[in-house]
CSV table of C-alpha atoms and ligand atoms in Angstrom, one decimal:
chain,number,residue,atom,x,y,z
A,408,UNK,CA,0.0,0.0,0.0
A,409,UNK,CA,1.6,3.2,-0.9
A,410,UNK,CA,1.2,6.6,-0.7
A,411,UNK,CA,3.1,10.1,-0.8
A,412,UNK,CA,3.9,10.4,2.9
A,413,UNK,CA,3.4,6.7,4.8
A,414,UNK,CA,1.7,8.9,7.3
A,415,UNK,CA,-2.3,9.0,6.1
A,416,UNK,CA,-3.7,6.9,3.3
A,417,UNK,CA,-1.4,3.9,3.0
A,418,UNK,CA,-0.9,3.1,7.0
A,419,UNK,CA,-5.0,3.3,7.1
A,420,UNK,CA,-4.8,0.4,4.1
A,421,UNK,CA,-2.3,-1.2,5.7
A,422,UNK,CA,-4.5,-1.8,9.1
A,423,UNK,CA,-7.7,-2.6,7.1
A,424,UNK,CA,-6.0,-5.4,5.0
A,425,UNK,CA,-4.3,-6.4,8.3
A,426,UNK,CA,-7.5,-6.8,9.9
A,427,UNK,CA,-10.0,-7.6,6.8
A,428,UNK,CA,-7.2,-10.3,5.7
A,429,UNK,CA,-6.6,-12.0,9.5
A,430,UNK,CA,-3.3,-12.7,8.4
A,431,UNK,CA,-3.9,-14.9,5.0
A,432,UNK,CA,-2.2,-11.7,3.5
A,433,UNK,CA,1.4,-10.1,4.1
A,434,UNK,CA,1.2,-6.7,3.8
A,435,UNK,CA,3.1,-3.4,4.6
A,436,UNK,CA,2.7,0.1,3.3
A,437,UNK,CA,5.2,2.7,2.3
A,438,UNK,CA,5.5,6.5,0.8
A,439,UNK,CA,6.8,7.5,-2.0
A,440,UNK,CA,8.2,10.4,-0.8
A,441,UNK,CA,11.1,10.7,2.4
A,442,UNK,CA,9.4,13.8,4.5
A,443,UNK,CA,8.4,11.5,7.2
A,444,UNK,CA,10.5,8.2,7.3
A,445,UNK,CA,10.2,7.2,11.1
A,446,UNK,CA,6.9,8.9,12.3
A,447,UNK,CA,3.7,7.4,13.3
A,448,UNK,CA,0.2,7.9,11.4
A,449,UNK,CA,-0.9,11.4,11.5
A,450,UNK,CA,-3.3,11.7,14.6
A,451,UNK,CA,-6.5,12.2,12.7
A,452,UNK,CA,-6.2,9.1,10.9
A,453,UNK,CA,-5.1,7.0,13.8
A,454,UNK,CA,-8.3,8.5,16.0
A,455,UNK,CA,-10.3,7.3,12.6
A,456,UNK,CA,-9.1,4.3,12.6
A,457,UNK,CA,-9.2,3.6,15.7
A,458,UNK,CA,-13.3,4.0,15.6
A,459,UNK,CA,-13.5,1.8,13.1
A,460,UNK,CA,-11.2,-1.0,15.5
A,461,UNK,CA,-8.3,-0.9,13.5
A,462,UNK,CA,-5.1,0.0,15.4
A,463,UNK,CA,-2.6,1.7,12.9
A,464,UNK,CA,-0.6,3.4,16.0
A,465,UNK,CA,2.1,1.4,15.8
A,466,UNK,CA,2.9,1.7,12.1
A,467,UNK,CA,6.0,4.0,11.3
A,468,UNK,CA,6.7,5.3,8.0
A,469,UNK,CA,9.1,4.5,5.6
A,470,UNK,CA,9.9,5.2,2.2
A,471,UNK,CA,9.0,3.3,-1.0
A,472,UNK,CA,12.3,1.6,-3.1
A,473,UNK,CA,13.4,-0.5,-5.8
A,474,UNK,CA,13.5,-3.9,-3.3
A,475,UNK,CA,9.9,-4.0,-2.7
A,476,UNK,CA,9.0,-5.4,-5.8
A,477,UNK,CA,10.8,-8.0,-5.1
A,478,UNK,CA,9.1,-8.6,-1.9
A,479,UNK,CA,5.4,-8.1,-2.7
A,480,UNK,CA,3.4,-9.4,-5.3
A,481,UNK,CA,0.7,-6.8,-5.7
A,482,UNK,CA,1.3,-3.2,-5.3
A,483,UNK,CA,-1.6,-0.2,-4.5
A,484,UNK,CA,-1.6,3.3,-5.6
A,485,UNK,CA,-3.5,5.5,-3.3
A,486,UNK,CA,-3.4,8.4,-6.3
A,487,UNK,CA,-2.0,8.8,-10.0
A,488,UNK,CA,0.8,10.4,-8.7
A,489,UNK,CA,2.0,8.0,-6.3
A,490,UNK,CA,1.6,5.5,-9.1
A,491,UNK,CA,3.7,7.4,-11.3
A,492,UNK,CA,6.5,7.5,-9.1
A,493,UNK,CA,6.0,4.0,-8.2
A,494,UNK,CA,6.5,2.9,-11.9
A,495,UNK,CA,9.6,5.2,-12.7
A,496,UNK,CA,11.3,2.5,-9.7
A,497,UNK,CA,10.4,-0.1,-11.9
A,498,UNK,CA,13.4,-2.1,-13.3
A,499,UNK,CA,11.7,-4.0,-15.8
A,500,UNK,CA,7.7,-4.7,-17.4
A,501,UNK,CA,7.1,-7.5,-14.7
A,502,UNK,CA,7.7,-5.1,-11.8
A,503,UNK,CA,5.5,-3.0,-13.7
A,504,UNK,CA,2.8,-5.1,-13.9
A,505,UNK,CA,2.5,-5.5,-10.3
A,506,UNK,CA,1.7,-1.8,-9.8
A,507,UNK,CA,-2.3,-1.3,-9.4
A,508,UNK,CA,-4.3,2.1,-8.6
A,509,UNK,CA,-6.4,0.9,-5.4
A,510,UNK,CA,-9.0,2.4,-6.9
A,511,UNK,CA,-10.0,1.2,-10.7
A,512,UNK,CA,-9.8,4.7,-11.9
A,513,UNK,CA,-9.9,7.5,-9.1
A,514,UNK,CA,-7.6,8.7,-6.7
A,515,UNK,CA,-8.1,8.1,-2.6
A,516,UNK,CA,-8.5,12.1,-1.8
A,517,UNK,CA,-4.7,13.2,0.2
A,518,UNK,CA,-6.4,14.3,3.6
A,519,UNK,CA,-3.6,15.8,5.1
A,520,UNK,CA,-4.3,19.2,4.5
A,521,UNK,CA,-8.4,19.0,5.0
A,522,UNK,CA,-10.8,18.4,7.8
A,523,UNK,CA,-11.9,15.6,9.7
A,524,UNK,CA,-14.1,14.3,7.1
A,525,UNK,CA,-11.7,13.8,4.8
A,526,UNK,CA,-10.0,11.1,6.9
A,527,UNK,CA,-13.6,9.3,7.3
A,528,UNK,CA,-13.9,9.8,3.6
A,529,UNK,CA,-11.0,7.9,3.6
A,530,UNK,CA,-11.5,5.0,6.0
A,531,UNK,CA,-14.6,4.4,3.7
A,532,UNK,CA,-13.0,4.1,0.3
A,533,UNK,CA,-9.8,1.9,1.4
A,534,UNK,CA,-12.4,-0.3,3.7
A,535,UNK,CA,-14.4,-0.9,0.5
A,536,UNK,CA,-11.3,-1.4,-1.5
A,537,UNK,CA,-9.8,-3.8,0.7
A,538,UNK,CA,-12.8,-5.9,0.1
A,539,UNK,CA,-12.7,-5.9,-3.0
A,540,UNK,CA,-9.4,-6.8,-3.2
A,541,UNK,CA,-9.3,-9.7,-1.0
A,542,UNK,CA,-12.7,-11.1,-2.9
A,543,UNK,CA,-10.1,-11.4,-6.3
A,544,UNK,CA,-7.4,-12.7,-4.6
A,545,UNK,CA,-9.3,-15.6,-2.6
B,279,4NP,P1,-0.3,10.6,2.8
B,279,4NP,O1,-0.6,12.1,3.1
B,279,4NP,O2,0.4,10.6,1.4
B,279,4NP,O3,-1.7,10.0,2.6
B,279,4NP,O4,0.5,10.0,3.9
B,279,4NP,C1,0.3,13.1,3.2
B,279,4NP,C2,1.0,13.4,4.3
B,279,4NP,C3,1.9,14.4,4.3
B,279,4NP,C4,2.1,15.2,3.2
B,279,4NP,C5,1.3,15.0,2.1
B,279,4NP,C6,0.5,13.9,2.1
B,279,4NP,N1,3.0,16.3,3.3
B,279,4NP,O5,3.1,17.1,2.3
B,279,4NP,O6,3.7,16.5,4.3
């Protein structure tokens, strides 16, 4: 699950599969960018997770590279841009071809900067797209 920051979108992905997949699926998340390597969730997205009973407060950011398409099989875009920079790590068309938008063809809205809804917003999307992806690859 990736995102620009590891801090919003992709931890709150990371503890829905984590919970929706009770463990039949190894997942992690990471950002694309390096602003926040070593934090924890942003607050507002931990408090919204944590009323939908997922625990993402012990996550801690780290940044996207080359190696993790080597370790995952399936890898989630939380936005267009994310995916771009995701496929310019690529070395070759079958890394490529693991890269997915988690969304068929939108982006999951960057929250940081909004209000409180926006991290609901959110949680509901990537719940729903969790789902949808754990229905394809059962
Ligand atoms: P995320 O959200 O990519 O969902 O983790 C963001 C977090 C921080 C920033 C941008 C997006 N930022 O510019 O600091």
């Amino acid at each position: 699950m990736v995102c620009l920051g590891n801090i919003c979108r992709s931890p709150m992905a990371e503890g829905i599969m984590r919970k929706l997949g009770e463990k039949k699926v190894e997942v992690d998340s990471a950002g694309t960018a390096d602003y926040h390597i070593g934090f924890q969730p942003d607050k507002r997205m931990i408090a919204t997770a944590k009323e939908h009973g997922v625990d993402i407060s012990n996550l801690r950011a780290r940044q996207f590279q080359s190696d993790d398409f080597d370790s995952f099989d399936l890898i989630f875009a939380m936005d267009s841009s994310n995916y771009q920079d995701i496929i310019s790590l690529a070395k070759d068309d079958n890394d490529k071809q693991k890269v997915k938008m988690i969304l068929d063809n939108s982006n999951v809205p960057d929250p940081y900067y909004g209000g409180d809804e926006g991290f609901e917003h959110v949680y509901q999307l990537l719940h729903e797209a969790c789902q949808k992806i754990l229905e394809d690859i059962e």
